[in-house]
Amino acid sequence: MADEETPSDSSLLVIIVDTNPNQRYITEDPKILTNCLDAIISFANSHLMQKSRNQLAVIGCHFHKSEYLYPSPGKPLDVRQIDGQYELFTLVEKTIKMRLVNLIKSQPQDEKPGESLLAGALALALCYIARLRRQSTPGLRISSRILIVTGSTDTAAQYINYMNVFFTAQKQQILIDVCSLDKHLSLLQQGCDITGGLYLKVPSLEGLLQYLLWVFLPEASERTKLVLPGRGRVDYRAACFCHRELLTIGYVCSVCLSVFCKFSPICTTCHTVFKIGGPLPIKPKKKKLKT
Amino acid sequence: MSESSKSKSSLNLNPSPTLQCKDLHEYLKSRSAQFLETLYNYPTICLAVYRELPELARHFVIRLLFVEQPVPQAVVTSWVSQTYAKEQAKSCEALSELSVWQEAPIPGGMPGWMLAQSFKKNLKVALLGGGRPWSMSSSLEPDGKARDVAFLDAYALERWECVLHYMVGSAQTEGISADAVRILLHAGLMTRDAEDGSAVITRAGFQFLLLSTAKQVWLFLQHYLHTAEKRSLSAAECLAFLYQLSFSTLGKDYSTEGMSNNMLVFLQHLREFGLVYQRKRKAGRFYPTRLALNITCVKESGPSVAPLETSPHHQGYIVVETNYRVYAYTQSNLQVALLGLFTELVYRFPNLVVGVLTRESVRQALRGGITAEQIIHYLEQHSHSQMLKSETGGIKSTSMLPPTVVDQIRLWESERNRFTYTEGVVYNQFLSQADFVVLRDYARQQGVLTWQNERSRTMVVRRAGHDDVRKFWKRYSKSS
Amino acid sequence: MADEEDIKEYRWETGYEKTWEAIKEDEDGLVEGLVAEFAQKAARRAVAPRKGPVRLGMMRHLLVAIDCSEAMNCQDLKPSRFLCTLKLLEKFVEEFFDQNPLSQLGLVAMKNKRAERITELSGNVRKHVKAVENLINTPLTGEPSLQNTLEFAGRALRPLPSHASRELLVLFASLTTCDPGDINTTIHSLKTDGIRCSVIGLAAEVRICKKLCQDTGGEYGVVLDDVHYRSLLSEATCPPPRARVLDAGLVKMGFPHSAPVNVQNDPTANADPPITVCMCHLEEGEGVSGEGHLCPQCRSKYCSLPAQCRTCGLTLASAPHLARSYHHLFPVEPYEELLNESQAQYCFACLRLFTDVDKQVYRCKRCLEFYCWECESVVGATLHVCPGCASRPNLYQRLPDTS
């Protein structure tokens, strides 16, 4: 857990690839997924190329479940060099492609693809990072980050999961980077802002690799030195628990901090009964505080 | 009057020249551009060179990797924020030094950068694939007697310690080949004894022993490459092969098929030092060990992480307490002998040695040419994992050693360095007291007088002021 | 809780704990496996599970009283009790606001028989940390007065709104207190006002402190060393179970929206926002900048959140501030502990292979995946998301039951 300035000895990157077939760019042209995947694999290998101690994990996020694409659990594949490529890079490429095929094959045929559950994949990534930190030699400075590459939209349904994941990442000083291939993702952008990662909406899928290499390859200590896209404004409005709408003024239960858009006598979350006339007597008392 | 000039080169002034351990970058820098050009034909070398580059330079290369035209230098400069301009200049310099990129004019007259063709091509091959496979990787039937990682670690350690044992000349020495001895002599780590011609360890040799294993191996191999050309081995080919080894997978076997005769000879040498394991000379397959894999890690040795020590067989074993006691959990005579270089050993048990760091013991080591920094580094590097974990009240110090001990070792070193050396010229044998006084006062006025004694009419003038004082003296003696 | 402890005899009266008998060698005469098991148990005890969604006092008002008497000079904590306290307190302040985003903190110094305010109750992290840093030069003299401190805390906490929790944490190094009157009446009045008092003793257990904590429902701890000190302080950062006396209320709250509202009709929308002074730095005369959060009610600007609007009194927060405590509301269901009978080769979350050392494996009752004990504790203590459930389309939502 090095602070921002000192370069780390080893840098761990977890890439989360959204493979959900209902992403718009895939439904338009299914072949494009292969191109994107190639770009992501090359990016992953470039990360490994930076330092000999760099580490990598890739997680595929499909609509029915998330799974590690690299490393494969248990014994690694037996890979022999076929051309001039560095053996480890070949292993990464082969493993990812093979396991992705298995993941896609395992999708239930009768179910309609739903939302990509990126929060679950993020939780996996955090567990993996926590494990590598536990196992590392004491004294080794590891900097960790997570990169999400997705073309899905984000909805408020996963809000709590997202937030828990973001705060955990923030506490463990793990950056969350997001590379959006399609729409603007306001929730994930909040995650980038909370953890200090970068958010980029790629203008076109052509040259995805170049975007990845330019923006997301530098690790935390190097980012301050390079000129990279800025943070931008982040929308931090709360969504109410009753209708999931974004609010500028709302009511908050003092017991459990649930947000409501209208005053109601009973909190639906913790079942607390509020004092009648709830919000009104508070204000004058609060004012006394400011003396 | 006569003046006698005493000038010493700064190297001689320093009582203990520290052992230089160049990393790959410095090693390559010292070679010719032509040599580099041949090297860049090997994807492995490109990969290794890439990893050795400064961090910003690595990003420059990756950003230029897919660009076919030269890129204006101003554009490259704009990639880095203004506050880090110095680092950016350093990175650019490193890239030019290693001829990774060359200046190329851009239509319109602006200066631009362009990656060296062979470097670009082969780095791409290493990253994305294509090209010919590396020489050692043709596929093999599975090995009936495959060796696991633990075995390889033990083997590598044993072989390498054999070399170190030979250097300290401890009793349990198994002989090492004449080749290895020649390299040790060439490197100045050992020298022929004047009387009986046997090899004895030098000061540099002692310092060598205190380095991390990865550094030792790299230094040793560097000297090997120097002598390689004499044995009609091509240094470039050897280096490329070494780096191929370093990019191989631990615990996997590789084939010797298709390797040239020279390389087979080289492989046998590596086998002797424990960098590769081969069951029989003609086995047709070999296993690289951790020693070979760690060649690339020389530069990035972290605070205490000597790579071989990451293997479970060889963890840190030294505990240092604030009362200067050193506990070493080890059975190896070599490690005990090394510890004995700068500690006073008190007790010895089957798996534990207890010693004390005393002023005398440390001074003895200092006299032997070992520096305080090397002692501290050695203790840090082999610190027991419990030392690494200890933490006080959430306030973690930078070193895991007790600060009192670290400071004291440094103080003991600096008390030996009470002399400061100034180059100067002696003026003596003045004919009269008056002459002496005039010249002395003049020198003092100019602020170049270092020392003077009126009774013996001797004065010392700093080197820089010598010409001036002499001219004055000539004028003065003419006019009087 | 408190009653139970009373019955228990003193530690020196209990029988021997034969700790050495628990250690047994395995067939090879090694204890490694056992040591690993002990470490596992100790780690698991450290993250004792909190049962279900309890009602917590989320809006906390905490006064921290720091002993600045002579007793703080003692060097049994390194470098001295006082410096160690300050160092830990800095971390405590950050951790406190991390855990209790909408709470307020105030610092009080106990010196020379008086209680002096160092900082007012407020939610400004920087201000508190700075105040703690400045304390380093405080001269440590005289005796502390516990009663005066309690009276002071009472005066400061009583006027607070009824839905807010009122708490006092005393870091007490002295073994004596110099009081003007009967401290029992003070304790009684604190109790009736529902002010929860906790004490962390730096020297030895003191009866009056114990009584204070028992009566007001607080926790009393005496530090063993600096590490223990830190863990006692970090316990104080978790929101305590809600006291019964408190009323619940709905608090009106504003969520400032940092993007400019009138993008369409403003020709200079892309230019930097106009430079204005924010309300929090109005007195100091600094803090002039373009960026800021505007109160949705009266449009005054604040440079950091959470804050309370000085003009209209609205509490301003951003959604993540609230979300930080949602894990208390929707905790992960505890995993069930099963004997390792090779049901799974590796942990679902971190891919660690299960070995012989893993005597137990853990299974989530909802997604039925297997986890190692380390991931189990990570999920329960910090992550609060089950990785398996969160990536299943039918399990990921944990909305409150509408029934």
CSV table of C-alpha atoms in Angstrom, one decimal, chain B residues 21-383:
chain,number,residue,atom,x,y,z
B,21,CYS,CA,27.4,-3.5,-10.0
B,22,LYS,CA,26.2,-2.3,-13.3
B,23,ASP,CA,22.6,-3.1,-14.3
B,24,LEU,CA,21.7,-4.1,-17.8
B,25,HIS,CA,21.1,-0.5,-18.8
B,26,GLU,CA,24.6,0.6,-17.8
B,27,TYR,CA,26.1,-2.5,-19.3
B,28,LEU,CA,24.5,-1.9,-22.7
B,29,LYS,CA,25.3,1.8,-22.5
B,30,SER,CA,29.0,0.9,-22.4
B,31,ARG,CA,28.7,-1.2,-25.6
B,32,SER,CA,28.9,0.0,-29.1
B,33,ALA,CA,25.9,1.0,-31.2
B,34,GLN,CA,26.6,-1.9,-33.6
B,35,PHE,CA,26.5,-4.4,-30.8
B,36,LEU,CA,23.1,-3.0,-29.7
B,37,GLU,CA,21.8,-3.2,-33.3
B,38,THR,CA,22.6,-7.0,-33.3
B,39,LEU,CA,21.1,-7.4,-29.9
B,40,TYR,CA,17.8,-5.8,-30.9
B,41,ASN,CA,17.3,-8.6,-33.4
B,42,TYR,CA,16.3,-10.8,-30.4
B,43,PRO,CA,12.8,-10.2,-29.1
B,44,THR,CA,13.9,-11.3,-25.7
B,45,ILE,CA,16.5,-8.6,-25.5
B,46,CYS,CA,14.0,-6.0,-26.6
B,47,LEU,CA,11.7,-7.2,-23.8
B,48,ALA,CA,14.5,-7.0,-21.3
B,49,VAL,CA,15.7,-3.6,-22.4
B,50,TYR,CA,12.1,-2.4,-22.3
B,51,ARG,CA,11.7,-3.4,-18.7
B,52,GLU,CA,14.9,-1.7,-17.7
B,53,LEU,CA,13.9,1.7,-19.1
B,54,PRO,CA,12.7,4.5,-16.8
B,55,GLU,CA,9.0,4.4,-16.2
B,56,LEU,CA,8.2,7.4,-18.4
B,57,ALA,CA,10.4,6.1,-21.2
B,58,ARG,CA,8.4,2.8,-21.1
B,59,HIS,CA,5.2,4.8,-21.8
B,60,PHE,CA,6.9,6.7,-24.6
B,61,VAL,CA,7.9,3.5,-26.3
B,62,ILE,CA,4.4,1.9,-25.9
B,63,ARG,CA,2.8,5.0,-27.3
B,64,LEU,CA,5.1,5.1,-30.3
B,65,LEU,CA,5.0,1.3,-30.9
B,66,PHE,CA,2.1,1.4,-33.3
B,67,VAL,CA,3.1,4.7,-35.0
B,68,GLU,CA,4.9,4.4,-38.4
B,69,GLN,CA,5.9,8.0,-38.9
B,70,PRO,CA,8.3,10.0,-36.8
B,71,VAL,CA,6.6,12.0,-34.0
B,72,PRO,CA,7.6,15.6,-33.3
B,73,GLN,CA,9.7,16.0,-30.2
B,74,ALA,CA,7.4,18.7,-29.0
B,75,VAL,CA,4.5,16.3,-28.9
B,76,VAL,CA,6.4,13.8,-26.8
B,77,THR,CA,7.3,16.6,-24.4
B,78,SER,CA,3.6,17.5,-24.1
B,79,TRP,CA,2.8,14.0,-22.8
B,80,VAL,CA,4.4,14.7,-19.5
B,81,SER,CA,3.2,17.3,-17.1
B,82,GLN,CA,5.5,20.4,-16.6
B,83,THR,CA,6.5,19.5,-13.1
B,84,TYR,CA,8.2,16.4,-14.2
B,85,ALA,CA,10.2,17.9,-17.0
B,86,LYS,CA,13.5,16.7,-15.5
B,87,GLU,CA,12.3,13.1,-15.4
B,88,GLN,CA,11.1,13.4,-18.9
B,89,ALA,CA,14.5,14.7,-20.1
B,90,LYS,CA,16.2,11.7,-18.3
B,91,SER,CA,13.8,9.3,-20.0
B,92,CYS,CA,14.5,10.8,-23.4
B,93,GLU,CA,18.2,10.5,-22.8
B,94,ALA,CA,18.0,6.9,-21.8
B,95,LEU,CA,16.1,6.1,-25.0
B,96,SER,CA,18.8,7.8,-27.1
B,97,GLU,CA,21.6,6.2,-25.2
B,98,LEU,CA,20.4,2.8,-25.8
B,99,SER,CA,19.5,3.7,-29.4
B,100,VAL,CA,15.9,2.6,-28.8
B,101,TRP,CA,14.8,5.6,-30.8
B,102,GLN,CA,16.6,8.0,-33.2
B,103,GLU,CA,16.1,11.5,-34.2
B,104,ALA,CA,14.2,11.8,-37.5
B,105,PRO,CA,13.2,15.0,-39.2
B,106,ILE,CA,9.6,15.5,-39.9
B,107,PRO,CA,8.5,17.1,-43.2
B,108,GLY,CA,8.3,20.7,-42.2
B,109,GLY,CA,11.6,20.7,-40.5
B,110,MET,CA,10.7,19.9,-37.0
B,111,PRO,CA,12.8,17.4,-35.1
B,112,GLY,CA,11.1,14.2,-34.4
B,113,TRP,CA,11.6,10.8,-32.7
B,114,MET,CA,11.3,7.4,-34.3
B,115,LEU,CA,11.8,4.0,-32.7
B,116,ALA,CA,14.6,2.0,-34.1
B,117,GLN,CA,13.2,-0.4,-36.7
B,118,SER,CA,14.6,-3.6,-35.4
B,119,PHE,CA,13.6,-2.8,-31.8
B,120,LYS,CA,10.1,-1.9,-32.8
B,121,LYS,CA,9.7,-5.0,-34.9
B,122,ASN,CA,11.0,-7.4,-32.3
B,123,LEU,CA,9.2,-5.8,-29.3
B,124,LYS,CA,6.0,-6.2,-31.2
B,125,VAL,CA,6.9,-9.8,-31.9
B,126,ALA,CA,7.4,-10.4,-28.2
B,127,LEU,CA,4.2,-8.7,-27.3
B,128,LEU,CA,1.8,-9.8,-30.0
B,129,GLY,CA,3.4,-12.8,-31.6
B,130,GLY,CA,4.7,-13.6,-35.0
B,131,GLY,CA,8.3,-14.2,-36.1
B,132,ARG,CA,10.3,-17.3,-35.4
B,133,PRO,CA,10.1,-19.2,-32.1
B,134,TRP,CA,12.9,-18.7,-29.6
B,135,SER,CA,15.7,-21.2,-30.1
B,136,MET,CA,15.1,-23.3,-27.0
B,137,SER,CA,11.4,-23.8,-27.1
B,138,SER,CA,10.6,-26.6,-29.5
B,139,SER,CA,8.1,-28.9,-28.0
B,140,LEU,CA,9.1,-32.0,-26.1
B,141,GLU,CA,7.7,-35.3,-25.0
B,142,PRO,CA,6.7,-35.0,-21.3
B,143,ASP,CA,9.6,-35.7,-19.1
B,144,GLY,CA,9.4,-39.0,-17.3
B,145,LYS,CA,11.3,-37.7,-14.4
B,146,ALA,CA,10.0,-34.2,-14.2
B,147,ARG,CA,11.5,-32.0,-11.5
B,148,ASP,CA,9.4,-29.8,-9.3
B,149,VAL,CA,10.1,-26.2,-8.3
B,150,ALA,CA,11.3,-27.1,-4.8
B,151,PHE,CA,13.9,-29.4,-6.3
B,152,LEU,CA,15.2,-26.8,-8.7
B,153,ASP,CA,15.4,-24.2,-6.0
B,154,ALA,CA,17.4,-26.5,-3.8
B,155,TYR,CA,19.7,-27.4,-6.7
B,156,ALA,CA,20.3,-23.8,-7.8
B,157,LEU,CA,21.1,-22.7,-4.3
B,158,GLU,CA,23.5,-25.6,-3.7
B,159,ARG,CA,25.3,-24.9,-7.0
B,160,TRP,CA,25.6,-21.2,-6.4
B,161,GLU,CA,26.7,-21.6,-2.8
B,162,CYS,CA,29.4,-23.9,-4.1
B,163,VAL,CA,30.9,-20.9,-5.9
B,164,LEU,CA,30.6,-18.7,-2.9
B,165,HIS,CA,32.1,-21.4,-0.7
B,166,TYR,CA,35.0,-21.6,-3.0
B,167,MET,CA,35.5,-17.9,-2.5
B,168,VAL,CA,35.6,-18.0,1.2
B,169,GLY,CA,37.6,-21.1,1.1
B,170,SER,CA,35.6,-22.9,3.7
B,171,ALA,CA,36.4,-26.5,4.3
B,172,GLN,CA,33.3,-28.1,2.8
B,173,THR,CA,34.4,-26.9,-0.6
B,174,GLU,CA,33.6,-29.0,-3.6
B,175,GLY,CA,35.9,-28.0,-6.4
B,176,ILE,CA,34.7,-25.6,-9.1
B,177,SER,CA,35.9,-25.6,-12.6
B,178,ALA,CA,38.9,-23.8,-13.9
B,179,ASP,CA,36.6,-21.6,-16.0
B,180,ALA,CA,34.7,-20.4,-13.0
B,181,VAL,CA,38.0,-19.6,-11.2
B,182,ARG,CA,39.2,-17.7,-14.2
B,183,ILE,CA,36.1,-15.6,-14.1
B,184,LEU,CA,36.5,-14.8,-10.4
B,185,LEU,CA,40.1,-13.8,-11.0
B,186,HIS,CA,39.1,-11.7,-14.0
B,187,ALA,CA,36.5,-9.9,-12.0
B,188,GLY,CA,39.0,-9.1,-9.3
B,189,LEU,CA,36.9,-10.9,-6.8
B,190,MET,CA,39.8,-13.2,-6.1
B,191,THR,CA,43.5,-12.9,-6.7
B,192,ARG,CA,46.4,-15.3,-7.0
B,193,ASP,CA,48.4,-15.5,-3.8
B,194,ALA,CA,51.9,-14.2,-4.3
B,195,GLU,CA,53.5,-17.2,-2.6
B,196,ASP,CA,51.8,-20.4,-3.6
B,197,GLY,CA,49.6,-19.2,-6.5
B,198,SER,CA,46.4,-20.3,-4.9
B,199,ALA,CA,43.4,-18.1,-5.3
B,200,VAL,CA,42.5,-15.9,-2.3
B,201,ILE,CA,39.6,-13.6,-1.9
B,202,THR,CA,40.0,-9.8,-2.4
B,203,ARG,CA,38.2,-6.9,-0.7
B,204,ALA,CA,35.9,-6.7,-3.7
B,205,GLY,CA,35.2,-10.3,-3.1
B,206,PHE,CA,34.0,-9.7,0.4
B,207,GLN,CA,31.7,-7.0,-0.9
B,208,PHE,CA,30.5,-9.4,-3.6
B,209,LEU,CA,29.5,-11.9,-0.9
B,210,LEU,CA,27.2,-9.3,0.8
B,211,LEU,CA,25.2,-8.6,-2.4
B,212,SER,CA,21.9,-10.1,-3.0
B,213,THR,CA,22.0,-13.4,-4.9
B,214,ALA,CA,20.5,-11.9,-8.0
B,215,LYS,CA,23.1,-9.2,-8.1
B,216,GLN,CA,25.9,-11.7,-7.5
B,217,VAL,CA,24.7,-13.8,-10.5
B,218,TRP,CA,24.4,-10.8,-12.7
B,219,LEU,CA,27.8,-9.4,-11.8
B,220,PHE,CA,29.4,-12.8,-12.3
B,221,LEU,CA,27.7,-13.3,-15.7
B,222,GLN,CA,28.8,-9.8,-16.8
B,223,HIS,CA,32.4,-10.8,-16.3
B,224,TYR,CA,31.6,-14.1,-18.0
B,225,LEU,CA,30.5,-12.3,-21.1
B,226,HIS,CA,33.6,-10.2,-21.0
B,227,THR,CA,35.7,-13.3,-21.1
B,228,ALA,CA,33.3,-15.0,-23.5
B,229,GLU,CA,34.7,-13.5,-26.6
B,230,LYS,CA,38.1,-14.9,-25.9
B,231,ARG,CA,36.5,-18.3,-26.0
B,232,SER,CA,35.0,-17.6,-29.4
B,233,LEU,CA,31.5,-17.3,-27.9
B,234,SER,CA,29.5,-14.4,-29.2
B,235,ALA,CA,28.5,-12.1,-26.3
B,236,ALA,CA,25.3,-11.1,-28.1
B,237,GLU,CA,24.2,-14.6,-28.6
B,238,CYS,CA,25.0,-15.5,-25.0
B,239,LEU,CA,23.1,-12.5,-23.7
B,240,ALA,CA,20.1,-13.3,-25.8
B,241,PHE,CA,20.1,-16.8,-24.6
B,242,LEU,CA,20.4,-15.7,-21.0
B,243,TYR,CA,17.4,-13.5,-21.4
B,244,GLN,CA,15.5,-16.2,-23.0
B,245,LEU,CA,16.1,-18.2,-19.9
B,246,SER,CA,15.0,-15.4,-17.7
B,247,PHE,CA,11.7,-15.2,-19.6
B,248,SER,CA,11.0,-19.0,-19.3
B,249,THR,CA,8.7,-20.6,-16.8
B,250,LEU,CA,10.0,-22.1,-13.6
B,251,GLY,CA,9.5,-25.8,-13.3
B,252,LYS,CA,9.1,-26.3,-17.1
B,253,ASP,CA,11.6,-28.2,-19.3
B,254,TYR,CA,13.0,-26.9,-22.5
B,255,SER,CA,14.7,-28.6,-25.4
B,256,THR,CA,18.3,-28.3,-26.4
B,257,GLU,CA,17.4,-29.1,-30.0
B,258,GLY,CA,18.5,-26.7,-32.6
B,259,MET,CA,21.0,-25.0,-30.3
B,260,SER,CA,24.4,-24.3,-31.8
B,261,ASN,CA,27.5,-25.9,-30.4
B,262,ASN,CA,28.6,-22.7,-28.8
B,263,MET,CA,25.4,-22.4,-27.0
B,264,LEU,CA,25.6,-25.9,-25.8
B,265,VAL,CA,29.0,-25.0,-24.3
B,266,PHE,CA,27.4,-22.0,-22.7
B,267,LEU,CA,24.6,-24.1,-21.3
B,268,GLN,CA,27.1,-26.4,-19.6
B,269,HIS,CA,28.7,-23.4,-17.9
B,270,LEU,CA,25.3,-22.2,-16.8
B,271,ARG,CA,24.6,-25.7,-15.5
B,272,GLU,CA,27.7,-25.5,-13.4
B,273,PHE,CA,26.6,-22.3,-11.7
B,274,GLY,CA,23.2,-23.6,-11.1
B,275,LEU,CA,21.3,-21.4,-13.6
B,276,VAL,CA,19.9,-24.4,-15.4
B,277,TYR,CA,19.4,-28.0,-14.3
B,278,GLN,CA,20.2,-30.9,-16.6
B,279,ARG,CA,20.2,-34.5,-15.5
B,280,LYS,CA,22.8,-35.5,-18.0
B,281,ARG,CA,25.0,-33.6,-20.3
B,282,LYS,CA,23.3,-35.1,-23.3
B,283,ALA,CA,19.8,-35.2,-21.8
B,284,GLY,CA,18.4,-33.1,-24.6
B,285,ARG,CA,16.3,-31.0,-22.1
B,286,PHE,CA,17.0,-28.7,-19.3
B,287,TYR,CA,15.1,-26.8,-16.6
B,288,PRO,CA,15.9,-23.1,-15.9
B,289,THR,CA,16.1,-22.3,-12.2
B,290,ARG,CA,15.2,-19.3,-10.2
B,291,LEU,CA,18.7,-17.9,-10.5
B,292,ALA,CA,18.3,-17.6,-14.3
B,293,LEU,CA,14.8,-16.2,-14.0
B,294,ASN,CA,15.9,-13.4,-11.7
B,295,ILE,CA,18.6,-11.9,-13.9
B,296,THR,CA,16.0,-9.3,-15.0
B,297,CYS,CA,15.2,-8.4,-11.4
B,298,VAL,CA,18.6,-6.9,-10.5
B,299,LYS,CA,17.4,-3.3,-10.8
B,300,GLU,CA,14.1,-3.6,-9.1
B,301,SER,CA,15.3,-5.3,-5.9
B,302,GLY,CA,12.8,-3.8,-3.5
B,303,PRO,CA,13.6,-2.8,0.1
B,304,SER,CA,14.4,-6.3,1.2
B,305,VAL,CA,13.2,-8.6,-1.5
B,306,ALA,CA,16.0,-10.6,-2.8
B,307,PRO,CA,14.2,-12.7,-5.3
B,308,LEU,CA,15.6,-16.1,-4.5
B,309,GLU,CA,14.6,-15.5,-0.9
B,310,THR,CA,11.0,-15.5,-2.0
B,311,SER,CA,11.2,-19.2,-2.4
B,312,PRO,CA,10.1,-21.0,0.7
B,313,HIS,CA,13.5,-22.7,1.0
B,314,HIS,CA,15.5,-19.6,1.6
B,315,GLN,CA,13.7,-17.1,3.8
B,316,GLY,CA,15.3,-14.4,5.8
B,317,TYR,CA,16.9,-15.7,8.9
B,318,ILE,CA,18.4,-12.8,10.8
B,319,VAL,CA,16.9,-11.0,13.8
B,320,VAL,CA,18.6,-7.9,15.0
B,321,GLU,CA,17.7,-6.5,18.4
B,322,THR,CA,18.1,-3.0,19.7
B,323,ASN,CA,20.9,-4.3,22.1
B,324,TYR,CA,23.0,-5.1,19.0
B,325,ARG,CA,22.5,-8.8,19.3
B,326,VAL,CA,22.1,-10.6,16.1
B,327,TYR,CA,20.3,-14.0,15.9
B,328,ALA,CA,20.7,-15.9,12.8
B,329,TYR,CA,18.6,-19.0,12.3
B,330,THR,CA,20.9,-20.9,9.9
B,331,GLN,CA,22.9,-24.0,9.5
B,332,SER,CA,24.9,-22.9,6.5
B,333,ASN,CA,28.6,-22.4,7.3
B,334,LEU,CA,28.7,-19.8,4.5
B,335,GLN,CA,26.1,-17.6,6.1
B,336,VAL,CA,27.8,-18.0,9.5
B,337,ALA,CA,31.1,-17.0,7.9
B,338,LEU,CA,29.6,-14.0,6.3
B,339,LEU,CA,28.0,-12.9,9.5
B,340,GLY,CA,31.3,-13.4,11.2
B,341,LEU,CA,32.7,-10.7,8.9
B,342,PHE,CA,31.1,-7.9,10.9
B,343,THR,CA,29.8,-9.5,14.1
B,344,GLU,CA,31.4,-11.1,17.0
B,345,LEU,CA,30.0,-14.5,17.2
B,346,VAL,CA,29.0,-15.5,20.7
B,347,TYR,CA,27.1,-18.8,20.7
B,348,ARG,CA,26.5,-21.5,18.1
B,349,PHE,CA,23.7,-23.9,18.3
B,350,PRO,CA,22.5,-26.5,15.7
B,351,ASN,CA,20.2,-24.1,13.9
B,352,LEU,CA,21.0,-20.8,15.5
B,353,VAL,CA,24.0,-18.5,15.8
B,354,VAL,CA,24.1,-15.6,18.1
B,355,GLY,CA,26.4,-12.7,17.6
B,356,VAL,CA,26.9,-9.1,18.8
B,357,LEU,CA,27.6,-6.1,16.6
B,358,THR,CA,30.5,-4.3,18.4
B,359,ARG,CA,32.5,-1.4,17.5
B,360,GLU,CA,35.5,-3.6,17.0
B,361,SER,CA,33.8,-6.1,14.9
B,362,VAL,CA,32.3,-3.5,12.6
B,363,ARG,CA,35.5,-1.6,12.4
B,364,GLN,CA,37.3,-4.7,11.4
B,365,ALA,CA,34.8,-5.1,8.5
B,366,LEU,CA,35.2,-1.5,7.6
B,367,ARG,CA,38.9,-1.9,7.5
B,368,GLY,CA,38.4,-4.9,5.2
B,369,GLY,CA,36.8,-2.6,2.7
B,370,ILE,CA,33.2,-3.3,3.5
B,371,THR,CA,31.0,-0.3,3.8
B,372,ALA,CA,28.4,0.4,6.5
B,373,GLU,CA,25.7,0.6,3.8
B,374,GLN,CA,26.6,-2.9,2.7
B,375,ILE,CA,26.4,-4.3,6.2
B,376,ILE,CA,23.0,-2.6,6.8
B,377,HIS,CA,21.8,-3.8,3.4
B,378,TYR,CA,22.9,-7.3,4.1
B,379,LEU,CA,21.1,-7.4,7.5
B,380,GLU,CA,17.9,-5.9,5.9
B,381,GLN,CA,17.9,-8.2,3.0
B,382,HIS,CA,18.1,-11.3,5.2
B,383,SER,CA,15.8,-10.1,7.9
